[in-house]
Coordinates of C-alpha atoms and ligand atoms in Angstrom, one line a residue:
M924 CA -14.5 4.5 73.5
C925 CA -17.5 6.3 74.8
G926 CA -19.3 6.0 78.1
I927 CA -23.2 4.9 78.4
V928 CA -25.3 5.1 81.6
G929 CA -29.3 4.3 82.0
Y930 CA -31.6 4.3 84.6
V931 CA -35.4 3.3 85.3
G932 CA -37.0 3.8 88.6
K933 CA -39.2 6.5 90.3
R934 CA -36.3 9.3 91.0
Q935 CA -35.2 11.9 88.4
A936 CA -32.9 9.9 85.9
S937 CA -31.8 13.3 84.2
G938 CA -29.7 13.4 87.8
I939 CA -28.6 10.0 88.1
C940 CA -27.5 9.7 84.3
L941 CA -25.5 12.9 85.1
D942 CA -23.9 11.6 88.2
G943 CA -22.6 8.4 86.5
L944 CA -21.4 10.3 83.2
K945 CA -19.4 12.5 85.8
R946 CA -17.6 9.0 86.3
L947 CA -17.3 8.3 82.9
E948 CA -15.9 10.9 81.6
Y949 CA -12.5 9.5 81.4
R950 CA -13.9 7.7 78.5
G951 CA -14.7 10.7 76.2
Y952 CA -15.1 14.4 76.7
D953 CA -16.3 15.6 73.0
S954 CA -20.2 16.1 73.8
A955 CA -22.4 14.6 76.2
G956 CA -26.1 14.0 76.0
I957 CA -29.5 12.8 78.2
S958 CA -32.6 11.8 76.6
V959 CA -35.6 11.3 79.3
L960 CA -39.1 9.9 79.0
T961 CA -41.3 12.4 80.8
E962 CA -44.5 10.9 82.7
D963 CA -47.1 11.9 79.3
G964 CA -44.6 10.1 77.1
Q965 CA -42.4 12.6 75.4
L966 CA -39.0 11.8 74.9
N967 CA -36.9 14.9 75.8
S968 CA -33.2 15.2 74.9
L969 CA -30.5 17.9 75.6
K970 CA -27.2 17.7 74.1
T971 CA -23.7 19.4 74.3
V972 CA -20.6 19.9 72.4
G973 CA -17.6 19.6 75.1
K974 CA -17.1 18.7 78.3
L975 CA -20.0 17.6 80.9
S976 CA -19.6 20.6 83.0
I977 CA -21.8 22.2 79.6
L978 CA -24.4 19.7 79.3
C979 CA -24.4 20.0 83.9
E980 CA -25.1 24.2 83.3
A981 CA -27.3 23.4 80.4
L982 CA -29.5 20.9 82.2
Q983 CA -30.0 23.6 84.8
Q984 CA -31.2 25.9 82.5
K985 CA -33.6 23.5 81.2
P986 CA -34.0 20.2 83.7
L987 CA -35.5 17.1 82.2
S988 CA -38.1 15.3 84.2
G989 CA -39.0 11.9 84.0
A990 CA -38.0 8.5 85.6
L991 CA -36.9 6.9 82.6
G992 CA -33.4 7.9 81.1
I993 CA -30.2 7.2 79.2
G994 CA -27.2 9.1 79.1
H995 CA -23.6 9.4 77.0
T996 CA -20.1 10.8 76.7
R997 CA -18.7 10.9 73.6
W998 CA -15.2 10.3 72.5
A999 CA -15.6 10.9 68.4
T1000 CA -14.8 8.2 65.8
H1001 CA -17.3 8.8 63.4
G1002 CA -18.2 12.2 62.5
R1003 CA -16.4 15.4 64.1
P1004 CA -17.6 16.4 67.8
S1005 CA -20.6 18.5 67.0
Q1006 CA -24.5 18.8 68.1
E1007 CA -25.9 16.6 65.6
N1008 CA -23.3 13.9 66.3
S1009 CA -23.8 13.9 69.9
H1010 CA -25.8 11.1 71.7
P1011 CA -28.6 9.9 72.0
H1012 CA -29.6 9.5 68.5
I1013 CA -33.4 9.8 68.2
S1014 CA -35.1 7.7 65.3
G1015 CA -36.8 9.3 62.1
N1016 CA -40.5 9.2 64.5
S1017 CA -39.1 10.9 67.5
R1018 CA -40.2 7.8 69.5
I1019 CA -36.8 6.0 70.4
A1020 CA -33.6 7.5 72.1
V1021 CA -30.3 5.1 71.8
V1022 CA -27.0 5.5 73.5
H1023 CA -23.9 3.5 71.8
N1024 CA -20.1 2.6 72.8
G1025 CA -18.2 1.1 69.9
I1026 CA -18.0 1.0 66.0
I1027 CA -20.7 -0.5 64.1
E1028 CA -18.6 -1.4 61.1
N1029 CA -21.3 -2.2 58.4
Y1030 CA -22.8 1.6 59.0
Q1031 CA -22.0 2.4 55.8
E1032 CA -24.2 -0.2 54.0
L1033 CA -27.1 -0.1 56.5
R1034 CA -27.3 3.1 56.1
E1035 CA -27.5 3.6 52.6
G1036 CA -29.9 0.8 52.8
L1037 CA -32.2 3.2 55.4
I1038 CA -31.7 6.0 53.2
R1039 CA -33.0 4.0 50.5
D1040 CA -36.1 3.2 52.6
G1041 CA -36.8 6.7 53.3
V1042 CA -35.0 7.3 56.6
K1043 CA -33.2 10.9 57.1
F1044 CA -30.1 10.9 58.9
A1045 CA -29.4 13.7 61.1
S1046 CA -25.4 13.0 61.7
Q1047 CA -22.6 11.4 60.4
T1048 CA -22.5 9.0 62.9
D1049 CA -22.1 5.1 62.8
S1050 CA -24.4 5.0 66.0
E1051 CA -27.4 6.7 64.6
T1052 CA -28.0 3.6 62.2
M1053 CA -29.0 2.0 65.4
A1054 CA -31.8 4.1 66.2
H1055 CA -33.6 3.9 62.8
L1056 CA -33.1 0.2 62.7
V1057 CA -34.8 -0.1 65.9
Q1058 CA -37.7 1.8 64.5
K1059 CA -37.9 -0.2 61.6
H1060 CA -38.4 -3.3 63.7
Y1061 CA -40.5 -2.0 66.5
D1062 CA -43.9 -3.5 66.8
G1063 CA -44.6 -2.9 70.2
D1064 CA -41.8 -5.4 72.1
L1065 CA -38.8 -3.2 72.4
R1066 CA -36.6 -5.8 73.7
E1067 CA -37.2 -8.0 70.3
A1068 CA -36.8 -4.6 68.3
V1069 CA -33.5 -4.2 69.7
C1070 CA -32.5 -8.0 69.2
R1071 CA -33.5 -7.8 65.5
A1072 CA -31.3 -4.4 65.0
V1073 CA -28.6 -6.3 66.3
R1074 CA -28.5 -9.0 64.4
E1075 CA -27.8 -7.0 61.4
L1076 CA -24.8 -5.1 63.1
H1077 CA -20.9 -6.2 62.5
G1078 CA -18.8 -4.6 64.9
A1079 CA -18.2 -3.9 68.4
F1080 CA -21.2 -2.6 70.7
A1081 CA -23.0 -1.5 73.6
F1082 CA -26.3 0.1 73.6
G1083 CA -29.0 1.7 75.7
V1084 CA -32.4 1.9 74.4
I1085 CA -35.8 3.4 75.8
C1086 CA -38.9 4.1 73.3
A1087 CA -41.5 6.3 74.4
D1088 CA -44.1 3.6 73.4
S1089 CA -42.6 1.1 76.1
P1090 CA -42.6 3.7 78.9
G1091 CA -40.8 2.0 82.0
Q1092 CA -38.5 -0.3 80.2
L1093 CA -34.7 0.3 79.4
V1094 CA -33.4 -2.4 77.0
A1095 CA -29.5 -2.6 76.7
V1096 CA -27.2 -5.3 74.7
R1097 CA -23.4 -5.6 74.3
R1098 CA -21.3 -6.9 72.1
F1099 CA -17.3 -6.8 72.4
S1100 CA -18.2 -3.3 74.3
P1101 CA -18.3 -3.0 78.3
L1102 CA -21.8 -3.2 79.7
V1103 CA -22.9 -3.8 83.4
V1104 CA -26.4 -3.9 84.5
G1105 CA -26.8 -2.0 88.1
I1106 CA -29.7 -3.8 90.5
G1107 CA -31.2 -1.3 93.0
E1108 CA -34.2 -1.7 95.1
G1109 CA -37.4 -0.6 92.8
E1110 CA -34.7 1.0 90.4
N1111 CA -31.8 -0.4 88.1
F1112 CA -29.0 1.0 86.1
I1113 CA -27.1 0.6 83.3
A1114 CA -23.3 1.8 82.9
S1115 CA -20.4 1.3 80.8
D1116 CA -18.7 0.2 83.6
M1117 CA -19.0 -0.5 87.3
G1118 CA -17.5 2.8 89.0
A1119 CA -20.5 4.8 87.1
I1120 CA -23.2 3.2 89.4
R1121 CA -21.1 1.9 92.7
K1122 CA -22.4 4.8 94.4
E1123 CA -26.1 3.6 93.6
T1124 CA -25.4 0.2 94.2
D1125 CA -23.1 -2.6 94.7
K1126 CA -25.1 -5.4 93.0
V1127 CA -24.3 -5.8 89.2
Y1128 CA -24.7 -8.3 86.7
V1129 CA -21.5 -8.7 83.8
I1130 CA -23.3 -8.6 80.7
D1131 CA -21.6 -10.7 77.8
D1132 CA -21.1 -10.6 74.2
N1133 CA -24.9 -11.0 72.5
E1134 CA -26.6 -10.7 75.6
V1135 CA -29.7 -8.6 76.1
A1136 CA -31.0 -6.7 79.6
S1137 CA -34.2 -5.8 79.5
L1138 CA -35.0 -3.6 82.7
T1139 CA -38.0 -2.3 84.8
A1140 CA -38.4 -0.6 88.0
E1141 CA -38.9 -4.1 89.5
G1142 CA -36.3 -6.2 87.7
V1143 CA -34.2 -7.3 85.0
E1144 CA -34.6 -9.9 82.3
L1145 CA -31.3 -11.4 80.5
T1146 CA -31.3 -13.1 77.9
G1147 CA -29.7 -14.0 74.6
L1148 CA -30.4 -12.4 71.0
D1149 CA -32.8 -15.5 70.4
G1150 CA -34.7 -14.5 73.4
A1151 CA -33.9 -17.6 75.5
A1152 CA -33.4 -16.4 79.3
I1153 CA -29.9 -16.6 80.8
E1154 CA -29.2 -17.3 84.4
R1155 CA -26.2 -14.8 85.8
E1156 CA -25.0 -14.4 89.4
V1157 CA -24.8 -11.1 90.8
F1158 CA -21.4 -9.9 91.4
V1159 CA -20.9 -8.0 94.5
I1160 CA -18.6 -5.0 93.2
P1161 CA -15.7 -5.2 95.9
W1162 CA -14.2 -1.6 96.4
P1163 CA -15.9 1.5 97.7
A1164 CA -17.8 3.8 95.8
E1165 CA -15.3 6.3 96.1
A1166 CA -12.8 4.3 94.0
A1167 CA -15.2 4.7 91.3
E1168 CA -13.7 7.5 89.4
K1169 CA -10.8 4.9 88.5
G1170 CA -13.2 1.9 88.1
G1171 CA -11.3 0.6 91.3
H1172 CA -8.1 0.9 90.6
K1173 CA -5.3 2.6 92.6
H1174 CA -4.5 4.9 89.8
F1175 CA -5.5 5.4 86.0
M1176 CA -2.2 4.3 84.7
H1177 CA -3.3 1.1 86.2
K1178 CA -7.0 1.1 85.0
E1179 CA -5.4 2.1 81.4
I1180 CA -3.0 -0.8 81.3
H1181 CA -6.0 -3.3 82.0
E1182 CA -8.3 -1.5 79.1
Q1183 CA -5.9 -2.9 76.8
P1184 CA -7.5 -5.9 75.8
D1185 CA -10.6 -3.9 74.7
T1186 CA -8.8 -1.0 73.4
I1187 CA -6.8 -3.5 70.7
R1188 CA -9.8 -5.0 69.9
A1189 CA -11.5 -1.8 69.0
C1190 CA -8.4 -0.9 66.9
L1191 CA -8.9 -3.6 65.3
T1192 CA -12.5 -3.5 64.6
G1193 CA -13.3 -2.3 61.3
R1194 CA -10.0 -3.3 59.8
V1195 CA -9.1 -6.8 60.2
A1196 CA -12.6 -8.6 60.2
S1197 CA -11.4 -12.2 59.4
P1198 CA -8.0 -13.8 58.1
D1199 CA -9.3 -14.2 55.1
R1200 CA -10.7 -10.8 54.4
P1201 CA -7.9 -8.1 53.5
I1202 CA -7.3 -5.6 55.9
M1203 CA -9.3 -2.2 55.2
L1204 CA -7.5 1.2 56.6
D1205 CA -10.0 4.0 55.8
G1206 CA -8.8 7.6 55.8
L1207 CA -5.5 7.1 54.3
G1208 CA -5.7 9.8 51.8
L1209 CA -3.7 7.6 49.4
S1210 CA -4.8 6.0 46.4
E1211 CA -3.5 2.6 45.6
D1212 CA -1.5 3.6 43.5
E1213 CA 0.0 6.2 45.3
I1214 CA 0.9 3.6 47.7
R1215 CA 2.5 1.1 44.8
N1216 CA 4.2 4.2 43.7
M1217 CA 5.7 5.1 47.5
R1218 CA 9.4 5.5 47.3
R1219 CA 9.9 6.4 51.2
V1220 CA 8.3 6.7 54.4
V1221 CA 9.5 8.8 57.0
F1222 CA 8.0 8.5 60.6
T1223 CA 8.2 11.2 63.1
A1224 CA 7.1 11.5 66.7
C1225 CA 7.9 11.9 70.1
G1226 CA 8.6 10.1 73.4
T1227 CA 6.6 7.0 73.6
A1228 CA 5.1 7.8 70.0
Y1229 CA 8.5 8.1 68.4
H1230 CA 9.1 4.1 69.8
A1231 CA 5.8 3.6 68.0
G1232 CA 7.0 4.9 64.8
M1233 CA 10.5 3.0 65.2
T1234 CA 8.2 -0.1 65.1
G1235 CA 6.6 1.3 61.8
R1236 CA 9.7 2.0 60.4
F1237 CA 11.3 -1.8 60.8
L1238 CA 7.9 -3.2 59.5
M1239 CA 7.3 -0.9 56.8
E1240 CA 10.7 -2.0 55.5
K1241 CA 10.8 -5.2 56.0
L1242 CA 7.2 -6.5 55.1
A1243 CA 6.2 -3.7 52.7
R1244 CA 9.7 -3.2 51.5
I1245 CA 9.7 0.6 51.3
P1246 CA 13.0 2.0 52.0
S1247 CA 11.9 3.9 55.4
E1248 CA 13.4 6.1 58.1
V1249 CA 12.3 7.5 61.4
D1250 CA 13.1 10.7 63.4
L1251 CA 12.5 12.2 66.5
A1252 CA 10.4 15.2 65.7
A1253 CA 12.3 17.5 67.5
E1254 CA 15.4 17.0 65.2
L1255 CA 13.7 16.3 62.1
R1256 CA 13.6 19.9 61.0
D1257 CA 17.2 21.2 61.8
R1258 CA 18.5 18.3 59.6
D1259 CA 16.5 19.6 56.8
P1260 CA 15.9 16.6 55.6
M1261 CA 15.8 15.9 51.3
V1262 CA 12.2 14.8 50.2
L1263 CA 12.0 13.4 47.1
D1264 CA 8.8 12.8 44.8
H1265 CA 6.4 10.0 46.4
T1266 CA 7.8 10.4 50.0
L1267 CA 5.1 9.3 52.9
C1268 CA 5.5 11.6 56.2
V1269 CA 3.6 9.3 58.9
V1270 CA 3.6 11.6 62.0
I1271 CA 2.2 9.9 65.2
S1272 CA 0.5 11.5 68.4
Q1273 CA -1.5 10.5 71.1
S1274 CA -2.8 14.2 71.4
G1275 CA -2.4 15.4 68.0
E1276 CA -1.1 19.0 69.5
T1277 CA 2.3 18.0 70.1
A1278 CA 4.5 21.0 69.0
D1279 CA 7.7 19.6 68.1
T1280 CA 5.5 16.8 65.9
L1281 CA 3.4 19.6 64.6
A1282 CA 6.8 21.5 63.6
A1283 CA 8.0 18.5 62.1
L1284 CA 4.9 17.7 59.9
R1285 CA 4.6 21.7 58.6
S1286 CA 8.3 21.0 57.5
M1287 CA 7.8 17.9 55.8
K1288 CA 4.6 19.4 54.2
E1289 CA 6.3 22.4 53.0
K1290 CA 8.9 20.3 51.4
G1291 CA 5.9 18.1 49.4
A1292 CA 5.8 14.6 51.5
K1293 CA 1.8 13.4 52.0
I1294 CA 1.4 13.5 56.0
L1295 CA -0.6 10.6 57.3
A1296 CA -1.4 11.2 60.8
V1297 CA -1.7 8.2 63.5
L1298 CA -3.8 9.7 66.1
N1299 CA -5.7 9.2 69.2
V1300 CA -7.7 12.5 70.0
V1301 CA -9.8 13.6 67.0
D1302 CA -10.1 16.9 65.8
S1303 CA -6.6 18.3 67.0
S1304 CA -3.9 20.4 65.4
I1305 CA -2.5 17.4 63.6
A1306 CA -5.4 16.1 62.5
R1307 CA -6.3 19.5 60.6
E1308 CA -3.4 19.6 58.7
S1309 CA -2.7 16.2 58.0
D1310 CA -3.7 14.8 54.4
G1311 CA -5.0 11.5 56.0
V1312 CA -5.8 10.3 59.4
I1313 CA -6.2 6.8 60.9
Y1314 CA -7.2 7.2 64.8
I1315 CA -6.0 4.3 66.8
Q1316 CA -9.2 4.2 68.9
A1317 CA -7.6 4.1 72.5
G1318 CA -10.2 6.4 74.0
P1319 CA -8.8 8.9 76.7
E1320 CA -5.5 8.6 78.4
I1321 CA -5.3 10.3 81.5
G1322 CA -2.0 8.8 83.2
V1323 CA 0.9 10.9 81.7
A1324 CA 2.9 7.3 81.0
S1325 CA 1.2 6.4 77.7
T1326 CA 0.2 2.7 77.6
K1327 CA -2.7 1.5 76.0
C1328 CA -1.9 4.4 73.4
Y1329 CA 1.3 3.0 72.8
T1330 CA 0.0 -0.2 72.1
S1331 CA -2.3 1.1 69.8
Q1332 CA -0.2 3.3 67.7
T1333 CA 2.0 0.2 67.5
L1334 CA -1.0 -2.1 66.3
T1335 CA -2.1 0.7 64.0
L1336 CA 1.4 1.2 62.1
T1337 CA 1.5 -3.0 62.2
M1338 CA -1.8 -3.0 60.3
L1339 CA -0.4 0.0 57.9
A1340 CA 2.5 -1.9 56.8
L1341 CA 0.6 -4.9 56.6
Y1342 CA -1.7 -3.0 54.4
F1343 CA 0.9 -1.6 52.2
S1344 CA 2.2 -4.7 51.8
Q1345 CA -1.4 -6.2 50.8
V1346 CA -1.7 -3.0 47.8
R1347 CA 2.0 -3.5 46.9
G1348 CA 2.0 -7.9 46.4
T1349 CA 5.0 -8.0 48.8
L1350 CA 3.9 -10.7 51.2
T1351 CA 2.0 -14.2 49.7
E1352 CA -1.9 -14.6 50.5
D1353 CA -1.1 -16.8 53.0
E1354 CA 1.4 -14.9 55.0
L1355 CA -0.9 -12.2 54.9
R1356 CA -3.7 -14.6 56.0
S1357 CA -1.7 -15.9 58.9
Y1358 CA -0.7 -12.1 60.2
R1359 CA -4.7 -11.2 59.8
Q1360 CA -5.3 -14.2 62.1
E1361 CA -2.5 -13.4 64.6
L1362 CA -3.7 -9.9 64.9
L1363 CA -7.3 -11.2 65.5
R1364 CA -6.2 -13.0 68.7
L1365 CA -4.1 -10.2 70.2
P1366 CA -7.1 -9.0 72.4
E1367 CA -7.0 -12.6 74.0
S1368 CA -3.1 -12.7 74.2
A1369 CA -3.3 -9.4 75.8
K1370 CA -5.6 -10.6 78.7
V1371 CA -2.8 -13.6 78.9
L1372 CA -0.5 -11.1 80.1
L1373 CA -2.6 -8.8 82.3
A1374 CA -3.3 -12.1 84.1
R1375 CA 0.6 -12.5 84.8
E1376 CA 0.3 -9.6 87.1
D1377 CA 1.1 -10.8 90.5
A1378 CA 4.5 -12.6 89.2
I1379 CA 5.7 -9.4 87.8
R1380 CA 5.4 -7.5 90.7
E1381 CA 6.9 -10.0 92.9
V1382 CA 10.4 -9.4 90.4
A1383 CA 9.6 -5.8 91.1
L1384 CA 9.5 -6.5 94.6
K1385 CA 13.1 -7.9 94.2
H1386 CA 14.5 -4.7 92.1
Y1387 CA 12.5 -1.6 92.6
E1388 CA 15.2 -0.7 95.7
R1389 CA 18.3 -0.7 92.5
T1390 CA 19.2 2.9 91.2
D1391 CA 19.7 2.0 87.4
A1392 CA 18.6 -0.3 84.3
L1393 CA 19.4 -1.1 81.2
Y1394 CA 16.8 -2.6 78.7
L1395 CA 18.2 -4.5 75.9
A1396 CA 16.3 -6.2 72.9
R1397 CA 17.5 -6.8 69.1
G1398 CA 15.8 -6.3 65.5
V1399 CA 12.2 -5.5 65.8
N1400 CA 11.9 -5.0 69.5
V1401 CA 14.8 -2.8 70.2
P1402 CA 11.8 -0.2 70.3
S1403 CA 10.5 -2.4 73.0
A1404 CA 13.1 -2.2 75.1
M1405 CA 13.4 2.1 74.6
E1406 CA 9.9 2.0 75.7
G1407 CA 10.4 0.0 78.7
A1408 CA 13.2 2.1 79.7
L1409 CA 11.3 5.2 79.2
K1410 CA 8.2 4.1 81.1
M1411 CA 10.6 2.9 84.3
K1412 CA 12.3 6.0 84.1
E1413 CA 9.1 8.5 83.9
I1414 CA 7.2 7.1 86.9
S1415 CA 10.0 5.2 89.1
Y1416 CA 12.7 7.7 88.2
I1417 CA 14.9 5.0 88.2
H1418 CA 17.9 5.4 85.7
A1419 CA 17.3 3.6 82.6
E1420 CA 18.4 3.0 78.9
G1421 CA 16.7 1.6 76.3
Y1422 CA 19.4 -0.4 73.8
S1423 CA 20.0 -2.6 71.2
A1424 CA 21.8 -5.2 72.6
G1425 CA 24.4 -5.7 69.9
E1426 CA 25.6 -1.9 71.2
M1427 CA 26.3 -3.0 74.6
K1428 CA 29.7 -4.0 74.7
H1429 CA 30.4 -0.9 72.8
G1430 CA 29.7 1.4 76.0
P1431 CA 26.8 0.4 78.2
I1432 CA 28.4 -2.7 79.6
A1433 CA 30.2 -0.7 81.6
L1434 CA 27.2 0.2 83.7
I1435 CA 26.6 -3.7 84.7
E1436 CA 26.6 -3.5 89.0
P1437 CA 24.7 -5.4 91.6
K1438 CA 22.8 -1.9 91.7
C1439 CA 21.9 -1.8 87.9
F1440 CA 19.4 -4.1 86.7
T1441 CA 19.0 -5.6 83.3
V1442 CA 16.1 -6.1 81.7
A1443 CA 16.2 -8.8 78.4
I1444 CA 13.9 -9.3 75.8
A1445 CA 14.5 -12.8 74.4
I1446 CA 11.4 -14.6 73.4
A1447 CA 11.8 -17.2 70.3
G1448 CA 12.8 -16.0 67.3
E1449 CA 15.3 -14.8 64.7
V1450 CA 17.5 -13.2 67.6
Y1451 CA 17.0 -15.4 70.2
E1452 CA 20.6 -17.0 70.3
K1453 CA 22.2 -13.6 69.9
M1454 CA 20.2 -12.6 73.2
I1455 CA 21.6 -15.5 75.0
G1456 CA 24.8 -14.6 74.4
N1457 CA 24.2 -10.9 75.8
I1458 CA 22.3 -12.3 78.6
M1459 CA 25.6 -14.4 79.7
E1460 CA 28.1 -11.6 79.1
I1461 CA 25.9 -9.6 81.8
K1462 CA 25.9 -12.5 84.4
A1463 CA 29.6 -13.1 84.3
R1464 CA 30.1 -9.5 85.1
S1465 CA 27.2 -10.2 88.2
G1466 CA 24.5 -8.1 86.9
P1467 CA 21.0 -8.6 88.7
M1468 CA 19.0 -10.0 85.3
I1469 CA 15.6 -9.9 84.1
V1470 CA 14.3 -11.6 81.3
V1471 CA 10.9 -11.5 79.4
A1472 CA 11.1 -15.0 77.7
T1473 CA 8.8 -17.4 75.8
D1474 CA 6.6 -19.9 78.2
G1475 CA 8.1 -23.0 78.2
D1476 CA 11.5 -21.9 77.7
A1477 CA 14.1 -24.1 79.6
R1478 CA 17.4 -22.6 78.7
I1479 CA 16.7 -18.9 80.2
P1480 CA 16.3 -19.4 83.3
D1481 CA 19.6 -20.5 83.9
A1482 CA 21.3 -19.0 81.0
G1483 CA 24.5 -17.6 82.3
V1484 CA 24.3 -18.9 85.7
D1485 CA 27.7 -19.9 87.3
P1486 CA 27.4 -22.5 90.2
H1487 CA 31.2 -21.5 91.5
A1488 CA 30.3 -18.1 92.4
E1489 CA 29.6 -17.4 95.6
S1490 CA 25.6 -17.6 96.4
D1491 CA 25.2 -13.8 97.2
D1492 CA 26.9 -13.1 93.8
F1493 CA 23.9 -12.6 90.7
S1494 CA 26.1 -14.7 88.9
A1495 CA 25.2 -17.6 90.9
Q1496 CA 21.2 -16.6 91.1
P1497 CA 19.1 -18.0 88.0
N1498 CA 17.2 -15.0 86.3
D1499 CA 13.9 -13.3 87.1
M1500 CA 11.7 -14.2 84.7
V1501 CA 8.5 -12.2 82.9
W1502 CA 6.9 -15.2 80.8
V1503 CA 5.0 -14.5 77.6
P1504 CA 3.0 -16.7 75.4
P1505 CA 3.9 -17.7 72.1
M1506 CA 3.8 -15.0 69.7
P1507 CA 5.1 -13.6 66.0
E1508 CA 8.1 -12.1 66.5
M1509 CA 6.9 -9.0 64.1
L1510 CA 4.1 -8.9 66.1
S1511 CA 5.4 -9.1 69.2
P1512 CA 6.0 -5.1 70.1
I1513 CA 2.2 -4.7 69.9
L1514 CA 2.1 -7.0 73.3
L1515 CA 5.5 -6.6 74.8
G1516 CA 4.9 -3.5 75.8
I1517 CA 2.0 -4.6 78.4
P1518 CA 4.6 -6.5 80.8
L1519 CA 7.3 -4.0 80.8
Q1520 CA 4.4 -1.4 82.0
L1521 CA 3.5 -3.6 84.6
L1522 CA 7.2 -4.1 85.7
S1523 CA 7.6 -0.2 85.8
Y1524 CA 4.1 0.7 87.3
H1525 CA 5.0 -1.9 90.2
T1526 CA 8.4 -0.7 90.6
A1527 CA 6.9 3.0 90.6
D1528 CA 4.1 1.8 93.1
L1529 CA 6.9 0.2 95.6
R1530 CA 9.1 3.2 95.5
G1531 CA 5.8 5.2 96.5
K1532 CA 5.7 7.8 93.5
D1533 CA 2.9 9.8 92.0
I1534 CA 2.5 7.4 88.9
D1535 CA -0.7 9.5 87.3
Q1536 CA 1.3 12.7 87.5
P1537 CA 5.3 12.2 87.3
R1538 CA 7.0 14.9 88.6
N1539 CA 8.0 17.8 85.3
L1540 CA 6.2 16.2 83.1
A1541 CA 2.8 17.2 81.2
K1542 CA 0.4 15.1 79.1
T1543 CA 0.5 17.1 76.2
V1544 CA 3.7 19.0 75.1
T1545 CA 2.8 22.0 73.5
V1546 CA 6.0 23.5 73.4
E1547 CA 9.3 23.1 71.4
Ligands
M6R118 O1 0.8 13.4 72.5 P1 1.6 13.0 72.0 O2 1.4 11.5 71.7 O3 2.2 13.4 70.7 O4 3.0 12.6 72.9 C1 4.2 12.5 72.9 C2 5.2 12.4 74.3 O5 4.9 13.8 74.6 C3 4.5 11.0 74.9 O6 4.5 10.0 74.3 C4 5.2 11.1 76.3 O7 6.6 10.8 75.8 C5 4.9 10.3 77.4 N1 4.3 10.8 78.5 C6 5.7 8.8 77.5 O8 4.7 8.0 78.4

């Protein structure tokens, strides 16, 4: 996830781009850069590694002058954060500058072809490919050159492109990565989100996949890749400029919850291309023989990442048939685990800096395990000490409560289990095809879940004043229950516990009373009947009940309802419902975080809590 901006008009482009980038810094802060076309046709660029403030200082020393420009703030995916990997990327003839957000899946192949044609690459990025491709196709029409280049690309992208030979023109295009065009008077803008340009205008075109925008100071032309004109209604941004940083959302957590269709897609990109093609996972640091000979997998992490690890453990054993276990990182070292040959330790961390996770990694490495890290932040301490790394590609997560990263960690670990199954032959080709098909549907299912937010807020309204909560599930969704409870307690401060529903009768059931609500996950699947039994047990003890169930389930709303009980007794009341679309049980932990995050979010909001910075917590915990 990166941020892109662009400007064409009469004012100084660099200042406007810089201002837009400040509002996009939440999308990445590994490096930043701006390219501007001067009045005498020179393409000048300035790029710096690190936060945007460093670029601001550099621009004060060396201002860039010109009324056409593009800017970028980077979240590294291909190539470490460095000067040469920073955007904008420049074509070999130094006439074209490109900013990119997304991942070009087939960049290796394209890069090799361009190198054979004599092109010299200056960076390790996938993005630079686009600058050279546009040069290759440019014959005086920048829009057409961009369209031809894009037709060669697979993957997800939003590009902004300027060319010294097409002064006064900015071309932008998208596929799967967000892009808006801001409409001004005598000037126009592009950006990854509306917040970046809200200060300049409240009128935008929201660009769709495979649409191209050609901007001049005077106007904006929208076309398809085939050049056919597109009519688009102007969207008027309904929120004020002050709300820009959070893109109109009240909290970063809310914004990040809503980014999940995009972050899920980014995580799948380059890994699951179609139901008929095998899953590809780069960077594992393991040969296929090593995967075949693997005898044990140990997952370890803290907090939310540990819950993702629990799902990883479940699926690795169930699908890839490798004995697996999961440990809290803070406990792993102290139990002095025995590490046999052919043991893989999978460490999971958003930040890559969590002290307990790093210590667990070091101890497992010392004992001879191979280390595979599942991380969000590139170039972290954990990345440097691991044998292999898979990045979840979720972009910066600012809210202290992890949301989109949990979903992407769970998705990545699911893909890992499926990839191991592919290599070890533990699933049939039909089963694998069906999983790949379902994985590709996840971004759309995430959208469906988010569209049900109002109904979830209604449920929160009924229960937000209670003091305790129990989250129950069975099988593959026990981690979902634990994560739901963690989210609830960390932002709303309601005391919440996540349990296997099977354990309930061994203690937690004593908590059931009107001030304690239960959230039961009872979607269609293997453990459904048993979950109904648990719901009935809680209803019989007058516990308020919220059930996460599959659309169309007619049994659950009244499960356990006693028509003879007093009307103010919870036994007499139908269950409050959180409906979710049908989904394969084994993939459901990837999606079920979303409604549970929304339930916690609205509960905390109704209780008036400081959602992005809950008390006593820090985003990155670098002490043991
Ligand atoms: O950066 P990490 O993923 O290693 O952080 C681990 C935990 O500190 C983190 O998941 C924490 O539990 C979250 N605040 C939960 O929302």
